[in-house]
Amino acid sequence: METREEIFATIQNIMVDMFELDAAEVTLEAHLYDDLDIDSIDAVDMVVELKNLTGKKIKPDDFKAVRTVSDVVDVVETLVK
């Protein structure tokens, strides 16, 4: 998981698997809560999955500002660099 595109593809796969979403719905612009119907419990589950994937802890404060799939990619991109 090096490039932004690879990070996005990984996150997209996680979201499709975990939340039974259609991959076409999971775009960088998609709003987690409004477009994808992901609630706070789902978000916590995703943070745990991303921690397992990266081996790095995501601070809750870093994830509070996340609103779109692109924001999630930004957080993970920062962690893996």
mmCIF file of N, CA, C and O in Angstrom:
data_model
loop_
_atom_site.group_PDB
_atom_site.id
_atom_site.type_symbol
_atom_site.label_atom_id
_atom_site.label_comp_id
_atom_site.label_asym_id
_atom_site.label_seq_id
_atom_site.Cartn_x
_atom_site.Cartn_y
_atom_site.Cartn_z
ATOM 1 N N MET A 1 0.856 -1.182 0.000
ATOM 2 C CA MET A 1 0.000 0.000 0.000
ATOM 3 C C MET A 1 0.893 1.232 0.000
ATOM 4 O O MET A 1 1.295 1.705 1.036
ATOM 5 N N GLU A 2 1.214 1.699 -1.172
ATOM 6 C CA GLU A 2 2.160 2.807 -1.291
ATOM 7 C C GLU A 2 1.488 4.082 -1.801
ATOM 8 O O GLU A 2 1.608 5.121 -1.203
ATOM 9 N N THR A 3 0.818 3.951 -2.917
ATOM 10 C CA THR A 3 0.266 5.142 -3.560
ATOM 11 C C THR A 3 -1.137 5.438 -3.036
ATOM 12 O O THR A 3 -1.804 4.576 -2.449
ATOM 13 N N ARG A 4 -1.567 6.643 -3.296
ATOM 14 C CA ARG A 4 -2.918 7.061 -2.906
ATOM 15 C C ARG A 4 -3.973 6.152 -3.555
ATOM 16 O O ARG A 4 -4.961 5.798 -2.926
ATOM 17 N N GLU A 5 -3.718 5.764 -4.803
ATOM 18 C CA GLU A 5 -4.654 4.900 -5.520
ATOM 19 C C GLU A 5 -4.745 3.528 -4.849
ATOM 20 O O GLU A 5 -5.827 2.959 -4.721
ATOM 21 N N GLU A 6 -3.598 2.989 -4.414
ATOM 22 C CA GLU A 6 -3.591 1.684 -3.737
ATOM 23 C C GLU A 6 -4.312 1.779 -2.387
ATOM 24 O O GLU A 6 -5.051 0.874 -2.013
ATOM 25 N N ILE A 7 -4.073 2.866 -1.676
ATOM 26 C CA ILE A 7 -4.744 3.076 -0.384
ATOM 27 C C ILE A 7 -6.255 3.158 -0.595
ATOM 28 O O ILE A 7 -7.025 2.515 0.117
ATOM 29 N N PHE A 8 -6.666 3.927 -1.608
ATOM 30 C CA PHE A 8 -8.095 4.047 -1.900
ATOM 31 C C PHE A 8 -8.689 2.680 -2.244
ATOM 32 O O PHE A 8 -9.748 2.303 -1.734
ATOM 33 N N ALA A 9 -8.006 1.902 -3.080
ATOM 34 C CA ALA A 9 -8.513 0.579 -3.479
ATOM 35 C C ALA A 9 -8.671 -0.321 -2.260
ATOM 36 O O ALA A 9 -9.669 -1.043 -2.135
ATOM 37 N N THR A 10 -7.719 -0.264 -1.348
ATOM 38 C CA THR A 10 -7.779 -1.077 -0.124
ATOM 39 C C THR A 10 -8.960 -0.660 0.740
ATOM 40 O O THR A 10 -9.728 -1.505 1.222
ATOM 41 N N ILE A 11 -9.112 0.648 0.923
ATOM 42 C CA ILE A 11 -10.227 1.165 1.739
ATOM 43 C C ILE A 11 -11.562 0.827 1.083
ATOM 44 O O ILE A 11 -12.511 0.426 1.752
ATOM 45 N N GLN A 12 -11.613 0.960 -0.230
ATOM 46 C CA GLN A 12 -12.837 0.626 -0.964
ATOM 47 C C GLN A 12 -13.202 -0.843 -0.731
ATOM 48 O O GLN A 12 -14.357 -1.162 -0.428
ATOM 49 N N ASN A 13 -12.216 -1.726 -0.816
ATOM 50 C CA ASN A 13 -12.466 -3.160 -0.592
ATOM 51 C C ASN A 13 -12.947 -3.424 0.830
ATOM 52 O O ASN A 13 -13.861 -4.222 1.041
ATOM 53 N N ILE A 14 -12.323 -2.767 1.796
ATOM 54 C CA ILE A 14 -12.732 -2.923 3.198
ATOM 55 C C ILE A 14 -14.193 -2.507 3.366
ATOM 56 O O ILE A 14 -14.988 -3.207 3.995
ATOM 57 N N MET A 15 -14.538 -1.362 2.781
ATOM 58 C CA MET A 15 -15.899 -0.843 2.942
ATOM 59 C C MET A 15 -16.929 -1.737 2.248
ATOM 60 O O MET A 15 -18.025 -1.945 2.769
ATOM 61 N N VAL A 16 -16.563 -2.265 1.092
ATOM 62 C CA VAL A 16 -17.468 -3.171 0.375
ATOM 63 C C VAL A 16 -17.685 -4.439 1.212
ATOM 64 O O VAL A 16 -18.812 -4.889 1.378
ATOM 65 N N ASP A 17 -16.587 -4.983 1.758
ATOM 66 C CA ASP A 17 -16.683 -6.208 2.559
ATOM 67 C C ASP A 17 -17.418 -5.982 3.876
ATOM 68 O O ASP A 17 -18.307 -6.745 4.237
ATOM 69 N N MET A 18 -17.029 -4.934 4.601
ATOM 70 C CA MET A 18 -17.570 -4.714 5.947
ATOM 71 C C MET A 18 -19.019 -4.230 5.945
ATOM 72 O O MET A 18 -19.798 -4.607 6.803
ATOM 73 N N PHE A 19 -19.341 -3.364 4.991
ATOM 74 C CA PHE A 19 -20.641 -2.682 5.034
ATOM 75 C C PHE A 19 -21.566 -3.078 3.892
ATOM 76 O O PHE A 19 -22.606 -2.462 3.689
ATOM 77 N N GLU A 20 -21.148 -4.094 3.120
ATOM 78 C CA GLU A 20 -21.968 -4.597 2.020
ATOM 79 C C GLU A 20 -22.393 -3.483 1.067
ATOM 80 O O GLU A 20 -23.552 -3.394 0.660
ATOM 81 N N LEU A 21 -21.425 -2.638 0.731
ATOM 82 C CA LEU A 21 -21.680 -1.549 -0.201
ATOM 83 C C LEU A 21 -21.308 -1.990 -1.610
ATOM 84 O O LEU A 21 -20.509 -2.898 -1.793
ATOM 85 N N ASP A 22 -21.858 -1.314 -2.585
ATOM 86 C CA ASP A 22 -21.476 -1.517 -3.972
ATOM 87 C C ASP A 22 -20.189 -0.714 -4.196
ATOM 88 O O ASP A 22 -20.119 0.461 -3.822
ATOM 89 N N ALA A 23 -19.193 -1.322 -4.804
ATOM 90 C CA ALA A 23 -17.910 -0.638 -5.034
ATOM 91 C C ALA A 23 -18.104 0.680 -5.790
ATOM 92 O O ALA A 23 -17.381 1.646 -5.544
ATOM 93 N N ALA A 24 -19.083 0.734 -6.668
ATOM 94 C CA ALA A 24 -19.339 1.954 -7.443
ATOM 95 C C ALA A 24 -19.785 3.110 -6.551
ATOM 96 O O ALA A 24 -19.604 4.278 -6.899
ATOM 97 N N GLU A 25 -20.366 2.785 -5.394
ATOM 98 C CA GLU A 25 -20.809 3.827 -4.460
ATOM 99 C C GLU A 25 -19.645 4.423 -3.675
ATOM 100 O O GLU A 25 -19.721 5.545 -3.205
ATOM 101 N N VAL A 26 -18.588 3.633 -3.491
ATOM 102 C CA VAL A 26 -17.466 4.042 -2.657
ATOM 103 C C VAL A 26 -16.471 4.823 -3.521
ATOM 104 O O VAL A 26 -15.497 4.280 -4.035
ATOM 105 N N THR A 27 -16.747 6.108 -3.684
ATOM 106 C CA THR A 27 -15.866 6.990 -4.449
ATOM 107 C C THR A 27 -15.153 7.923 -3.476
ATOM 108 O O THR A 27 -15.555 8.033 -2.314
ATOM 109 N N LEU A 28 -14.115 8.581 -3.943
ATOM 110 C CA LEU A 28 -13.388 9.515 -3.077
ATOM 111 C C LEU A 28 -14.301 10.622 -2.554
ATOM 112 O O LEU A 28 -14.126 11.099 -1.442
ATOM 113 N N GLU A 29 -15.278 11.009 -3.357
ATOM 114 C CA GLU A 29 -16.167 12.112 -2.980
ATOM 115 C C GLU A 29 -17.317 11.665 -2.079
ATOM 116 O O GLU A 29 -18.019 12.508 -1.517
ATOM 117 N N ALA A 30 -17.531 10.365 -1.959
ATOM 118 C CA ALA A 30 -18.680 9.854 -1.203
ATOM 119 C C ALA A 30 -18.575 10.249 0.266
ATOM 120 O O ALA A 30 -17.536 10.115 0.895
ATOM 121 N N HIS A 31 -19.673 10.749 0.780
ATOM 122 C CA HIS A 31 -19.791 11.137 2.182
ATOM 123 C C HIS A 31 -20.084 9.889 2.999
ATOM 124 O O HIS A 31 -21.034 9.173 2.710
ATOM 125 N N LEU A 32 -19.290 9.635 4.018
ATOM 126 C CA LEU A 32 -19.455 8.407 4.805
ATOM 127 C C LEU A 32 -20.853 8.288 5.401
ATOM 128 O O LEU A 32 -21.490 7.257 5.297
ATOM 129 N N TYR A 33 -21.298 9.351 6.050
ATOM 130 C CA TYR A 33 -22.553 9.282 6.799
ATOM 131 C C TYR A 33 -23.765 9.496 5.907
ATOM 132 O O TYR A 33 -24.754 8.781 6.022
ATOM 133 N N ASP A 34 -23.678 10.473 4.996
ATOM 134 C CA ASP A 34 -24.833 10.807 4.166
ATOM 135 C C ASP A 34 -24.999 9.864 2.977
ATOM 136 O O ASP A 34 -26.090 9.356 2.734
ATOM 137 N N ASP A 35 -23.907 9.623 2.233
ATOM 138 C CA ASP A 35 -24.007 8.825 1.007
ATOM 139 C C ASP A 35 -23.926 7.320 1.266
ATOM 140 O O ASP A 35 -24.616 6.540 0.622
ATOM 141 N N LEU A 36 -23.070 6.930 2.204
ATOM 142 C CA LEU A 36 -22.814 5.506 2.411
ATOM 143 C C LEU A 36 -23.523 4.940 3.637
ATOM 144 O O LEU A 36 -23.446 3.751 3.905
ATOM 145 N N ASP A 37 -24.182 5.814 4.390
ATOM 146 C CA ASP A 37 -24.972 5.380 5.551
ATOM 147 C C ASP A 37 -24.120 4.646 6.591
ATOM 148 O O ASP A 37 -24.549 3.663 7.184
ATOM 149 N N ILE A 38 -22.886 5.116 6.772
ATOM 150 C CA ILE A 38 -21.992 4.545 7.780
ATOM 151 C C ILE A 38 -22.189 5.334 9.068
ATOM 152 O O ILE A 38 -22.122 6.559 9.070
ATOM 153 N N ASP A 39 -22.461 4.622 10.159
ATOM 154 C CA ASP A 39 -22.677 5.313 11.433
ATOM 155 C C ASP A 39 -21.389 5.284 12.262
ATOM 156 O O ASP A 39 -20.363 4.754 11.836
ATOM 157 N N SER A 40 -21.451 5.842 13.454
ATOM 158 C CA SER A 40 -20.253 5.968 14.285
ATOM 159 C C SER A 40 -19.699 4.600 14.698
ATOM 160 O O SER A 40 -18.483 4.424 14.789
ATOM 161 N N ILE A 41 -20.565 3.635 14.912
ATOM 162 C CA ILE A 41 -20.101 2.279 15.274
ATOM 163 C C ILE A 41 -19.361 1.665 14.088
ATOM 164 O O ILE A 41 -18.305 1.056 14.253
ATOM 165 N N ASP A 42 -19.914 1.851 12.886
ATOM 166 C CA ASP A 42 -19.241 1.365 11.674
ATOM 167 C C ASP A 42 -17.870 2.027 11.528
ATOM 168 O O ASP A 42 -16.897 1.379 11.152
ATOM 169 N N ALA A 43 -17.821 3.323 11.818
ATOM 170 C CA ALA A 43 -16.561 4.064 11.697
ATOM 171 C C ALA A 43 -15.513 3.496 12.651
ATOM 172 O O ALA A 43 -14.344 3.341 12.280
ATOM 173 N N VAL A 44 -15.934 3.159 13.869
ATOM 174 C CA VAL A 44 -15.006 2.560 14.841
ATOM 175 C C VAL A 44 -14.507 1.211 14.318
ATOM 176 O O VAL A 44 -13.312 0.909 14.391
ATOM 177 N N ASP A 45 -15.406 0.407 13.780
ATOM 178 C CA ASP A 45 -15.013 -0.879 13.205
ATOM 179 C C ASP A 45 -13.992 -0.685 12.080
ATOM 180 O O ASP A 45 -13.036 -1.446 11.962
ATOM 181 N N MET A 46 -14.215 0.338 11.270
ATOM 182 C CA MET A 46 -13.293 0.615 10.171
ATOM 183 C C MET A 46 -11.931 1.051 10.697
ATOM 184 O O MET A 46 -10.899 0.640 10.172
ATOM 185 N N VAL A 47 -11.906 1.863 11.752
ATOM 186 C CA VAL A 47 -10.640 2.298 12.359
ATOM 187 C C VAL A 47 -9.860 1.077 12.856
ATOM 188 O O VAL A 47 -8.651 0.980 12.641
ATOM 189 N N VAL A 48 -10.556 0.133 13.483
ATOM 190 C CA VAL A 48 -9.910 -1.094 13.974
ATOM 191 C C VAL A 48 -9.319 -1.875 12.793
ATOM 192 O O VAL A 48 -8.173 -2.341 12.846
ATOM 193 N N GLU A 49 -10.084 -1.995 11.732
ATOM 194 C CA GLU A 49 -9.609 -2.712 10.542
ATOM 195 C C GLU A 49 -8.397 -2.012 9.924
ATOM 196 O O GLU A 49 -7.436 -2.662 9.525
ATOM 197 N N LEU A 50 -8.427 -0.683 9.869
ATOM 198 C CA LEU A 50 -7.302 0.074 9.309
ATOM 199 C C LEU A 50 -6.074 -0.056 10.195
ATOM 200 O O LEU A 50 -4.945 -0.106 9.703
ATOM 201 N N LYS A 51 -6.285 -0.138 11.504
ATOM 202 C CA LYS A 51 -5.171 -0.340 12.437
ATOM 203 C C LYS A 51 -4.524 -1.696 12.179
ATOM 204 O O LYS A 51 -3.301 -1.828 12.129
ATOM 205 N N ASN A 52 -5.358 -2.724 11.996
ATOM 206 C CA ASN A 52 -4.845 -4.061 11.697
ATOM 207 C C ASN A 52 -4.049 -4.060 10.393
ATOM 208 O O ASN A 52 -3.025 -4.721 10.278
ATOM 209 N N LEU A 53 -4.534 -3.306 9.440
ATOM 210 C CA LEU A 53 -3.918 -3.246 8.116
ATOM 211 C C LEU A 53 -2.582 -2.513 8.133
ATOM 212 O O LEU A 53 -1.612 -2.973 7.537
ATOM 213 N N THR A 54 -2.542 -1.376 8.828
ATOM 214 C CA THR A 54 -1.340 -0.535 8.814
ATOM 215 C C THR A 54 -0.384 -0.861 9.949
ATOM 216 O O THR A 54 0.792 -0.513 9.888
ATOM 217 N N GLY A 55 -0.913 -1.505 11.000
ATOM 218 C CA GLY A 55 -0.088 -1.764 12.170
ATOM 219 C C GLY A 55 0.123 -0.511 13.009
ATOM 220 O O GLY A 55 0.901 -0.493 13.951
ATOM 221 N N LYS A 56 -0.597 0.548 12.661
ATOM 222 C CA LYS A 56 -0.458 1.818 13.382
ATOM 223 C C LYS A 56 -1.805 2.236 13.940
ATOM 224 O O LYS A 56 -2.839 2.028 13.324
ATOM 225 N N LYS A 57 -1.754 2.835 15.098
ATOM 226 C CA LYS A 57 -2.979 3.280 15.757
ATOM 227 C C LYS A 57 -3.441 4.609 15.156
ATOM 228 O O LYS A 57 -2.645 5.509 14.944
ATOM 229 N N ILE A 58 -4.721 4.691 14.893
ATOM 230 C CA ILE A 58 -5.313 5.943 14.414
ATOM 231 C C ILE A 58 -5.889 6.655 15.625
ATOM 232 O O ILE A 58 -6.712 6.096 16.344
ATOM 233 N N LYS A 59 -5.447 7.870 15.850
ATOM 234 C CA LYS A 59 -5.959 8.632 16.984
ATOM 235 C C LYS A 59 -7.411 9.024 16.707
ATOM 236 O O LYS A 59 -7.735 9.455 15.607
ATOM 237 N N PRO A 60 -8.274 8.871 17.701
ATOM 238 C CA PRO A 60 -9.682 9.243 17.493
ATOM 239 C C PRO A 60 -9.837 10.681 16.977
ATOM 240 O O PRO A 60 -10.698 10.952 16.160
ATOM 241 N N ASP A 61 -8.976 11.584 17.455
ATOM 242 C CA ASP A 61 -9.062 12.975 16.999
ATOM 243 C C ASP A 61 -8.777 13.096 15.506
ATOM 244 O O ASP A 61 -9.356 13.936 14.830
ATOM 245 N N ASP A 62 -7.872 12.257 14.992
ATOM 246 C CA ASP A 62 -7.564 12.284 13.560
ATOM 247 C C ASP A 62 -8.772 11.861 12.740
ATOM 248 O O ASP A 62 -8.942 12.297 11.613
ATOM 249 N N PHE A 63 -9.591 10.993 13.317
ATOM 250 C CA PHE A 63 -10.730 10.455 12.577
ATOM 251 C C PHE A 63 -11.993 11.281 12.754
ATOM 252 O O PHE A 63 -12.933 11.139 11.991
ATOM 253 N N LYS A 64 -12.004 12.181 13.746
ATOM 254 C CA LYS A 64 -13.202 13.006 13.990
ATOM 255 C C LYS A 64 -13.538 13.902 12.807
ATOM 256 O O LYS A 64 -14.698 14.152 12.523
ATOM 257 N N ALA A 65 -12.505 14.401 12.130
ATOM 258 C CA ALA A 65 -12.714 15.332 11.023
ATOM 259 C C ALA A 65 -13.066 14.624 9.715
ATOM 260 O O ALA A 65 -13.400 15.265 8.730
ATOM 261 N N VAL A 66 -13.002 13.311 9.711
ATOM 262 C CA VAL A 66 -13.261 12.540 8.499
ATOM 263 C C VAL A 66 -14.735 12.621 8.115
ATOM 264 O O VAL A 66 -15.610 12.350 8.924
ATOM 265 N N ARG A 67 -14.979 13.006 6.878
ATOM 266 C CA ARG A 67 -16.354 13.093 6.379
ATOM 267 C C ARG A 67 -16.547 12.305 5.086
ATOM 268 O O ARG A 67 -17.619 11.795 4.826
ATOM 269 N N THR A 68 -15.484 12.233 4.280
ATOM 270 C CA THR A 68 -15.583 11.566 2.979
ATOM 271 C C THR A 68 -14.581 10.417 2.905
ATOM 272 O O THR A 68 -13.678 10.310 3.737
ATOM 273 N N VAL A 69 -14.737 9.594 1.888
ATOM 274 C CA VAL A 69 -13.785 8.507 1.661
ATOM 275 C C VAL A 69 -12.395 9.091 1.427
ATOM 276 O O VAL A 69 -11.391 8.561 1.908
ATOM 277 N N SER A 70 -12.324 10.215 0.744
ATOM 278 C CA SER A 70 -11.042 10.878 0.507
ATOM 279 C C SER A 70 -10.356 11.250 1.826
ATOM 280 O O SER A 70 -9.133 11.106 1.963
ATOM 281 N N ASP A 71 -11.134 11.685 2.817
ATOM 282 C CA ASP A 71 -10.575 12.012 4.135
ATOM 283 C C ASP A 71 -9.962 10.766 4.788
ATOM 284 O O ASP A 71 -8.920 10.846 5.432
ATOM 285 N N VAL A 72 -10.627 9.621 4.623
ATOM 286 C CA VAL A 72 -10.107 8.365 5.179
ATOM 287 C C VAL A 72 -8.773 8.040 4.506
ATOM 288 O O VAL A 72 -7.796 7.680 5.166
ATOM 289 N N VAL A 73 -8.728 8.194 3.188
ATOM 290 C CA VAL A 73 -7.496 7.940 2.435
ATOM 291 C C VAL A 73 -6.380 8.856 2.956
ATOM 292 O O VAL A 73 -5.250 8.408 3.171
ATOM 293 N N ASP A 74 -6.701 10.124 3.208
ATOM 294 C CA ASP A 74 -5.699 11.086 3.728
ATOM 295 C C ASP A 74 -5.123 10.617 5.053
ATOM 296 O O ASP A 74 -3.907 10.673 5.261
ATOM 297 N N VAL A 75 -5.985 10.162 5.964
ATOM 298 C CA VAL A 75 -5.535 9.717 7.284
ATOM 299 C C VAL A 75 -4.608 8.511 7.142
ATOM 300 O O VAL A 75 -3.536 8.468 7.736
ATOM 301 N N VAL A 76 -5.013 7.541 6.326
ATOM 302 C CA VAL A 76 -4.204 6.344 6.151
ATOM 303 C C VAL A 76 -2.896 6.674 5.437
ATOM 304 O O VAL A 76 -1.826 6.175 5.810
ATOM 305 N N GLU A 77 -2.969 7.553 4.454
ATOM 306 C CA GLU A 77 -1.764 7.957 3.713
ATOM 307 C C GLU A 77 -0.752 8.581 4.661
ATOM 308 O O GLU A 77 0.449 8.289 4.594
ATOM 309 N N THR A 78 -1.207 9.399 5.583
ATOM 310 C CA THR A 78 -0.327 10.016 6.577
ATOM 311 C C THR A 78 0.309 8.955 7.471
ATOM 312 O O THR A 78 1.486 9.047 7.806
ATOM 313 N N LEU A 79 -0.470 7.951 7.844
ATOM 314 C CA LEU A 79 0.028 6.892 8.726
ATOM 315 C C LEU A 79 1.123 6.046 8.080
ATOM 316 O O LEU A 79 2.081 5.673 8.729
ATOM 317 N N VAL A 80 0.947 5.726 6.812
ATOM 318 C CA VAL A 80 1.872 4.790 6.165
ATOM 319 C C VAL A 80 3.127 5.463 5.621
ATOM 320 O O VAL A 80 4.060 4.776 5.226
ATOM 321 N N LYS A 81 3.177 6.765 5.644
ATOM 322 C CA LYS A 81 4.374 7.462 5.140
ATOM 323 C C LYS A 81 5.368 7.690 6.240
ATOM 324 O O LYS A 81 5.074 7.803 7.374
#
